[in-house]
Tab-separated table of C-alpha atoms and ligand atoms in Angstrom:
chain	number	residue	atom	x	y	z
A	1	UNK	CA	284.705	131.355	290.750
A	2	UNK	CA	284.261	130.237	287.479
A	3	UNK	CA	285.003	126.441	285.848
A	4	UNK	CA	285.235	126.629	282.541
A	5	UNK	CA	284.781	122.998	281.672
A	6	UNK	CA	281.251	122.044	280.173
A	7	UNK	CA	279.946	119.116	282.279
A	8	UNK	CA	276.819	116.939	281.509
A	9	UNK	CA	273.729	117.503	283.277
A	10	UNK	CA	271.043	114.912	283.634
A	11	UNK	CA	267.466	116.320	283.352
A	12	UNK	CA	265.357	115.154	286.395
A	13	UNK	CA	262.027	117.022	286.241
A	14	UNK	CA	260.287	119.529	283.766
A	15	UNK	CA	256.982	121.222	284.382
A	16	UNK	CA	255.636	124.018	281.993
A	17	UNK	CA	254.651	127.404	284.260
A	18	UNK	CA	252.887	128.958	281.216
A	19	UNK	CA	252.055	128.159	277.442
A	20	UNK	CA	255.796	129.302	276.608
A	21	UNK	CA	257.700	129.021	279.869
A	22	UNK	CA	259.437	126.045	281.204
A	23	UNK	CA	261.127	125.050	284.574
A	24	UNK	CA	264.012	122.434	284.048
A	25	UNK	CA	266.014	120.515	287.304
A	26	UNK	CA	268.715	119.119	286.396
A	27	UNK	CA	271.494	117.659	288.423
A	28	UNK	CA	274.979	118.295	288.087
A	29	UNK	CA	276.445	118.148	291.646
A	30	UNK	CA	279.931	120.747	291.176
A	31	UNK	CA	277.776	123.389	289.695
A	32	UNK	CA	275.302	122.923	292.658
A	33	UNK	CA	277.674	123.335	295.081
A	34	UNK	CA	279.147	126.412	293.630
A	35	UNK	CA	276.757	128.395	291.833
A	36	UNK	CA	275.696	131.607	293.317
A	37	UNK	CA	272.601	134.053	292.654
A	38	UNK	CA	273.385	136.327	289.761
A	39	UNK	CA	275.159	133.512	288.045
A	40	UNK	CA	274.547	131.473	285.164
A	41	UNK	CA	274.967	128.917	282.439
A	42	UNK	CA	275.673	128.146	278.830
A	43	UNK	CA	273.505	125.273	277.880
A	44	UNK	CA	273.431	123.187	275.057
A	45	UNK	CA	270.756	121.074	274.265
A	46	UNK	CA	272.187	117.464	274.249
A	47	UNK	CA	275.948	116.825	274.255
A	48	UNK	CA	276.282	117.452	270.224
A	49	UNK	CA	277.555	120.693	269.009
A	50	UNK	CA	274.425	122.003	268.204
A	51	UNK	CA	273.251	124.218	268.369
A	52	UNK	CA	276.857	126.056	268.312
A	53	UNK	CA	276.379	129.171	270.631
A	54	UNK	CA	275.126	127.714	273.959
A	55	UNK	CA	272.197	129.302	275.325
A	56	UNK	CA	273.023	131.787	278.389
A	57	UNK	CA	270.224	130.759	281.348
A	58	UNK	CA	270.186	131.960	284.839
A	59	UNK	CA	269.746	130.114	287.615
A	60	UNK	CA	266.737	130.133	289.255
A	61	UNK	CA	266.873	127.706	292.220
A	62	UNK	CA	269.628	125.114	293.991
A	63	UNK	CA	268.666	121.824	295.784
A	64	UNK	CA	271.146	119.370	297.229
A	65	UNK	CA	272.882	118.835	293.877
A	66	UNK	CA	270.470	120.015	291.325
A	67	UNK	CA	270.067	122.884	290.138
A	68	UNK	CA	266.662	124.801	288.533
A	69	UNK	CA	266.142	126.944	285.261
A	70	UNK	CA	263.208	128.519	283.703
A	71	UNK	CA	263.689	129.842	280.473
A	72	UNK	CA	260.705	131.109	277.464
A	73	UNK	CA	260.743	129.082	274.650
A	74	UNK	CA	261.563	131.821	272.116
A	75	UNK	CA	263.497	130.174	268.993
A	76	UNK	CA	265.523	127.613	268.073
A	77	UNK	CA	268.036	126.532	270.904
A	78	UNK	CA	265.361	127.631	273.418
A	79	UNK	CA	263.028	125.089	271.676
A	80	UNK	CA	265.893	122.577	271.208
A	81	UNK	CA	266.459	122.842	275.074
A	82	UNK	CA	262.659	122.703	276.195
A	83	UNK	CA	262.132	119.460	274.200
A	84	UNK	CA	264.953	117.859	277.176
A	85	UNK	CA	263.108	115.419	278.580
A	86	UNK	CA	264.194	113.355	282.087
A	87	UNK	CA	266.650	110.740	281.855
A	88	UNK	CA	267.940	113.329	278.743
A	89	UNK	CA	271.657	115.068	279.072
A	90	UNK	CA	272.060	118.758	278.496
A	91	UNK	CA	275.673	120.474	278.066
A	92	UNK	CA	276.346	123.148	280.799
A	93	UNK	CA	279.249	125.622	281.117
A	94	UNK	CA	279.432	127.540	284.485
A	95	UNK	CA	279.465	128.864	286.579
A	96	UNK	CA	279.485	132.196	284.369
A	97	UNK	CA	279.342	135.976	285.270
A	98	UNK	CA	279.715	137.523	289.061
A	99	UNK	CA	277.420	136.562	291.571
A	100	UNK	CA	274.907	139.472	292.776
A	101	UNK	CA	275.954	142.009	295.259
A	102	UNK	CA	274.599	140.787	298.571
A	103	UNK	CA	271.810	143.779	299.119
A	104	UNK	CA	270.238	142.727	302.518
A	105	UNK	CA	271.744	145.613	304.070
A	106	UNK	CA	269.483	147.461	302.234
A	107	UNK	CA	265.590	147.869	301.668
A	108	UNK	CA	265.678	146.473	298.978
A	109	UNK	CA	262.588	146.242	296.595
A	110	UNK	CA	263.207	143.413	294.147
A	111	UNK	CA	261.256	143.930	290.627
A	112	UNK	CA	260.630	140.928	288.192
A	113	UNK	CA	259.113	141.278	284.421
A	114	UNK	CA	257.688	138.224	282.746
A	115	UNK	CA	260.434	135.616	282.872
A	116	UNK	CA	262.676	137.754	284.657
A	117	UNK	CA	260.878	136.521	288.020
A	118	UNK	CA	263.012	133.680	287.810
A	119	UNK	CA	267.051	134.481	289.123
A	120	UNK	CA	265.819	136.959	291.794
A	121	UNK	CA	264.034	133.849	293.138
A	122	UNK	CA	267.201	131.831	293.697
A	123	UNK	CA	268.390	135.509	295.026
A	124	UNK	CA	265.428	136.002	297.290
A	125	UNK	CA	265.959	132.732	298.567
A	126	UNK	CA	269.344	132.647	299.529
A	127	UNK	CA	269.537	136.269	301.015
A	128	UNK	CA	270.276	135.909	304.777
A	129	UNK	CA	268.207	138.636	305.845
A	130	UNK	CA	265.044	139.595	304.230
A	131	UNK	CA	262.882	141.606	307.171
A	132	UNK	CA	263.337	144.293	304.664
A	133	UNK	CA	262.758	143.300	301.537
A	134	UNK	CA	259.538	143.325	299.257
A	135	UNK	CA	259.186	141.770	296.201
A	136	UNK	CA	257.176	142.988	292.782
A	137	UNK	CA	256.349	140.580	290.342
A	138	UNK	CA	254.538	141.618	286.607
A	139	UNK	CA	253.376	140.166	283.745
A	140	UNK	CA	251.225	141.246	280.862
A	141	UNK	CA	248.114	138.366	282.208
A	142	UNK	CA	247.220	136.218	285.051
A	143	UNK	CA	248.242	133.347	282.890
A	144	UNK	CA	251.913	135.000	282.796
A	145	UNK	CA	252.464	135.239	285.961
A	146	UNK	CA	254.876	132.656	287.202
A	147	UNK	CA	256.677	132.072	290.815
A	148	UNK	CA	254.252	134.107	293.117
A	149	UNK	CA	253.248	131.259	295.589
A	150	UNK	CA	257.414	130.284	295.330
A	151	UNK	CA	258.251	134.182	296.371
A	152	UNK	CA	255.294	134.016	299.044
A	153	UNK	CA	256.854	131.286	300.730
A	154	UNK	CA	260.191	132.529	301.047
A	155	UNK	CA	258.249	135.333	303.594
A	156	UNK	CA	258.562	138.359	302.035
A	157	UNK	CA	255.635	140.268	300.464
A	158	UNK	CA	254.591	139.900	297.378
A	159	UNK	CA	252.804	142.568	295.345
A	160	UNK	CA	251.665	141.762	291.502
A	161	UNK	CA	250.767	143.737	288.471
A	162	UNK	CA	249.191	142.563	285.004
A	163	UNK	CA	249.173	144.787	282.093
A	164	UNK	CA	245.236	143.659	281.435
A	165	UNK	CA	244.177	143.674	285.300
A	166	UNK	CA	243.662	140.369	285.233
A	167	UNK	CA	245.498	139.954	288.115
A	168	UNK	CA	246.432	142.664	291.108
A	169	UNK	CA	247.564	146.121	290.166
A	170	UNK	CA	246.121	146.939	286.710
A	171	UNK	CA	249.460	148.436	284.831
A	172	UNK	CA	253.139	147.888	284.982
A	173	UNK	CA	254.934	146.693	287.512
A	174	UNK	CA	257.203	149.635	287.127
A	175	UNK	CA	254.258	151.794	287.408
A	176	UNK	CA	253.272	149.758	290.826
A	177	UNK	CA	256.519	149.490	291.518
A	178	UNK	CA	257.012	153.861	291.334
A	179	UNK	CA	253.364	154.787	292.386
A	180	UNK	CA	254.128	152.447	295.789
A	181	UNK	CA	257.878	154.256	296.438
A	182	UNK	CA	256.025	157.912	295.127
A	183	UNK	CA	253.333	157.027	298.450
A	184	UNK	CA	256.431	156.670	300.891
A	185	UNK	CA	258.745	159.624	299.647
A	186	UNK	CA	255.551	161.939	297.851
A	187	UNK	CA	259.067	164.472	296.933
A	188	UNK	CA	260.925	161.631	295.493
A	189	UNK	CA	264.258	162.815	296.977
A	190	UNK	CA	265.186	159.414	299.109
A	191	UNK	CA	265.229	161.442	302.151
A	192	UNK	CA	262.363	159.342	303.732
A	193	UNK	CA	264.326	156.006	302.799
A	194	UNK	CA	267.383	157.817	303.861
A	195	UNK	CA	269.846	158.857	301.342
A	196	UNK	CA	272.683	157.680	303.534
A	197	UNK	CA	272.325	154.528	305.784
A	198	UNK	CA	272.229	156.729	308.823
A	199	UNK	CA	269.566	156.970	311.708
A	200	UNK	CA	268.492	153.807	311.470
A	201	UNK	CA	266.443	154.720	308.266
A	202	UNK	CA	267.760	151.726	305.617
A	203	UNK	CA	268.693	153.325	302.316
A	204	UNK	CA	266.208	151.858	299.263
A	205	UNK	CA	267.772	149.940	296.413
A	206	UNK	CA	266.353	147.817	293.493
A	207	UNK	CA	267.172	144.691	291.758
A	208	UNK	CA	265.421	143.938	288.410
A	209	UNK	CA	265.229	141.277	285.952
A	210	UNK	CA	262.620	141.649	282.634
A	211	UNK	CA	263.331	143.178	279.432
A	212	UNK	CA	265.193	146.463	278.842
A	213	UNK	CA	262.476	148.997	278.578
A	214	UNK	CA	261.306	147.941	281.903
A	215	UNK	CA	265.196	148.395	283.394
A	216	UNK	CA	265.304	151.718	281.582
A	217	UNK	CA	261.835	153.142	282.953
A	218	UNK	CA	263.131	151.528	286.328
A	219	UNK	CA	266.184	153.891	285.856
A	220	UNK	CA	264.991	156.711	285.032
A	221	UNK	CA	261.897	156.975	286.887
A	222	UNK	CA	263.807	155.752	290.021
A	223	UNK	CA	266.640	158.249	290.332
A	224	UNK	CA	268.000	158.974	292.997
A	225	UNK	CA	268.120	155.037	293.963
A	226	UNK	CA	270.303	152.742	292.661
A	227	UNK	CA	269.293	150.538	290.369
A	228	UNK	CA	270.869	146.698	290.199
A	229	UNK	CA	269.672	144.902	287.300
A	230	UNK	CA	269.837	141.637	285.499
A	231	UNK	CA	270.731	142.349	281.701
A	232	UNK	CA	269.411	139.267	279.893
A	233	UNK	CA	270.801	140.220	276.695
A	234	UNK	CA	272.024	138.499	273.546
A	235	UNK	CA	275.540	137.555	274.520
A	236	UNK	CA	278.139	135.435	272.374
A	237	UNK	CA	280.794	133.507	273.941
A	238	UNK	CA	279.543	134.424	277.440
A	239	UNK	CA	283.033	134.306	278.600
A	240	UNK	CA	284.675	137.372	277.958
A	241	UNK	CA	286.437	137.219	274.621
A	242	UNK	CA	283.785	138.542	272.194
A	243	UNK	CA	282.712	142.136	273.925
A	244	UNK	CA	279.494	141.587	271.921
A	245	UNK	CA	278.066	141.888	275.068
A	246	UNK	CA	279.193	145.365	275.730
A	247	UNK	CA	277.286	147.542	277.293
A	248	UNK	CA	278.485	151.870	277.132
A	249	UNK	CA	279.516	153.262	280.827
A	250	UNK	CA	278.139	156.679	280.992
A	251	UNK	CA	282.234	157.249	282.641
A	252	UNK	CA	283.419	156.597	278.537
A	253	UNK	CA	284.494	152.402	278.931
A	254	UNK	CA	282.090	149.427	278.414
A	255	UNK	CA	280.955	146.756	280.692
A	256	UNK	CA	280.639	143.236	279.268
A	257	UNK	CA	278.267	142.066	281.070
A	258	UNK	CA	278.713	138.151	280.889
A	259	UNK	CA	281.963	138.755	282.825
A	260	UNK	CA	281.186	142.416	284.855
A	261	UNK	CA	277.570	141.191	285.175
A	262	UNK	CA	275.084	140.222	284.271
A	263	UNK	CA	274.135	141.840	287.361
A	264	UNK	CA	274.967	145.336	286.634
A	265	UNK	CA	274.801	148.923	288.617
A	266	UNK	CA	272.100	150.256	285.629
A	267	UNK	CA	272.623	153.879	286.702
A	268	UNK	CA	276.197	153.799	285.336
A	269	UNK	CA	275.580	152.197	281.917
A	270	UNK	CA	273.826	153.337	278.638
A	271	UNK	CA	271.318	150.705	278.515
B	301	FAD	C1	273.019	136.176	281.375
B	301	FAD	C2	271.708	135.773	280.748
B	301	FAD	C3	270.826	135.007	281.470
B	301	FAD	C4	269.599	134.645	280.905
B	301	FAD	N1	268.736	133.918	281.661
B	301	FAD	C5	267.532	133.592	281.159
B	301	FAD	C6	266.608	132.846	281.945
B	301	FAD	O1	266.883	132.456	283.087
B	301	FAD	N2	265.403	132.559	281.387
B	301	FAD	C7	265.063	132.982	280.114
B	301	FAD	O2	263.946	132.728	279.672
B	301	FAD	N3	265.936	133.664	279.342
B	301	FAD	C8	267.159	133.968	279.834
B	301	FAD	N4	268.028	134.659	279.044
B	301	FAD	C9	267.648	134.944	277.647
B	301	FAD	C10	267.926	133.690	276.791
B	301	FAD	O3	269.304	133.449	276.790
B	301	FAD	C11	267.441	133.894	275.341
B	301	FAD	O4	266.040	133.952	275.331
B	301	FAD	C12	267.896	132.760	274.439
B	301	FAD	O5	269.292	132.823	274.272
B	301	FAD	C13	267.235	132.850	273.071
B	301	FAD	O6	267.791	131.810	272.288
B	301	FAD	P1	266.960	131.135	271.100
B	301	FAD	O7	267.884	130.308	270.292
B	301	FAD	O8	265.747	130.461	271.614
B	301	FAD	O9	266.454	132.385	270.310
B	301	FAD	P2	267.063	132.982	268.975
B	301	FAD	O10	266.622	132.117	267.821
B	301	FAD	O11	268.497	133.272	269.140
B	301	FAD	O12	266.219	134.311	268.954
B	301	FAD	C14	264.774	134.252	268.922
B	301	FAD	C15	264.184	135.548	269.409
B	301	FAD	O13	264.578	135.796	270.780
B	301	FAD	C16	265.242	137.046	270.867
B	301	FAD	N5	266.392	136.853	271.763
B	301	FAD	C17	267.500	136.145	271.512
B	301	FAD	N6	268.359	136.205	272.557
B	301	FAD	C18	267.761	136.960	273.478
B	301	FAD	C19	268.113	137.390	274.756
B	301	FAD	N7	269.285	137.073	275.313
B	301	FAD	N8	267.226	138.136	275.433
B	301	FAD	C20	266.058	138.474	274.898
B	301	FAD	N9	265.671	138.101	273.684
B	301	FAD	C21	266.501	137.359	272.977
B	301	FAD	C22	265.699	137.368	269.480
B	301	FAD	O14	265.788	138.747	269.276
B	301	FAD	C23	264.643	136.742	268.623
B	301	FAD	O15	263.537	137.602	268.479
B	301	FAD	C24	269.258	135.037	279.578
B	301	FAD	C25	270.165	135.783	278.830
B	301	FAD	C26	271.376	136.156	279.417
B	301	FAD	C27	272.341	136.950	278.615
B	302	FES	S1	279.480	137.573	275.255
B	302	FES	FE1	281.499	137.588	274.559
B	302	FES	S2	282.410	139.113	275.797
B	302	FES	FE2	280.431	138.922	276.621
């Protein structure tokens, strides 16, 4: 479902995870109510009409009628928005995009870069099932690393990589990530996860948020699992009209991925 009316959100809390990372609840009761994982906003910072291309942020969390993003500070309107104090207004436009495919039937292995921890949180969290579902979280240092004690208490384990070893696995998470599924299925075929979802054996799929390299190496490192991925992208109007958001299908066609996404299939796209 998507409203395309901006509303204003009041800012009620704001905590800074790392040097450059910010959580933001704000409350803004319609969105709350109707938001679903995969989704998310155009922000503005303020109600002016500055800056003029809102800022696409995911959701990361929903509570009662607020609702939680985490964004990296990483030029102007991300600075604009992280100087939002409480009792401040920002400008939100949403719900935008599809929601996630629901993926508990699955074993699903959920795989966050950096920032990217953030929406699969709000995904973990609302999944009705999770007995099968692990979760990988990366950064490049300890001090990166954002969300693990918020993943650990939704249940599910939790297994962490930093690229200087300065916390858990000493590499990528994609490396972890590969090395861990490599242990279960030494051939890499998906026969021991089941290629089918037959026998009782659950069929393995991924979800991924973090920057493109990391969904690429995901891809291609992965096959012959599917692949779901976050594509956190520059976008323009984030509603459609633009197709500066287009992505190349690998079937000829593109998928714009503010309206077919931003949760995306990454084995049938060019990334
Ligand atoms: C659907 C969607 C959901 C997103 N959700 C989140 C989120 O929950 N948290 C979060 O931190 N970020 C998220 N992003 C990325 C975020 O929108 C960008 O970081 C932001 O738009 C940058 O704006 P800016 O004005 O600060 O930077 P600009 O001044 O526009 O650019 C500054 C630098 O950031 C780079 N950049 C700009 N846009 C993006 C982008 N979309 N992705 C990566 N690098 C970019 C530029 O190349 C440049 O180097 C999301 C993007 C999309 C498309
Ligand atoms: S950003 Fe305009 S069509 Fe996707």
């Amino acid at each position: 479902m998507s409203l395309l009316t901006s509303r204003p959100a009041l800012v009620v809390g704001r905590t800074w995870l790392t040097a450059d990372i910010v959580s933001f609840w704000i409350r803004e009761t319609i969105l709350a109510r109707t938001v679903d994982p995969g989704q998310f906003l155009g922000v503005r910072p303020g109600l002016g009409p500055d800056p003029m291309l809102r800022r696409p942020l995911s959701v990361a969390d929903v509570a009662g009628n607020r609702l939680r993003l985490i964004f990296q500070v990483r030029g102007r309107g991300t600075e604009m928005l992280a100087r939002a104090k409480p009792g401040d207004y920002l400008d939100v436009l949403g719900p935008l995009g599809k929601p996630a495919p629901p993926l508990d039937q699955y074993r699903l292995v959920v795989c966050a870069g950096g920032v990217g921890a953030a929406p699969l949180l709000y995904y973990v969290r609302r999944m009705k099932k999770r007995r099968h579902t692990q979760v990988f979280l990366g950064a490049r240092s300890k001090e990166r690393l954002i969300l693990v004690d918020e993943f650990q208490r939704t249940g599910v384990p939790v297994m962490v990589a930093t690229d200087d070893g300065s916390a858990g696995y000493h590499g990528t998470v994609t490396e972890l990530l590969v090395n861990r599924i490599r242990v279960q299925d030494p051939e890499g075929t998906g026969k021991k996860y089941g290629a089918q979802q037959t026998g009782g054996v659950k069929r393995l799929v991924v979800l991924a948020c973090g920057p493109k390299p990391m969904l690429a190496e995901l891809v291609c490192r992965l096959a012959p699992f599917p692949v779901w991925g976050y594509i956190e992208e520059r976008m323009g109007c984030g509603t459609g009209i633009c197709y500066c958001c287009a992505l190349p299908r690998r079937d000829g066609g593109y998928t714009r991925f503010c309206q077919e996404g931003p949760v995306v299939l990454l084995n049938e796209v060019i990334l």
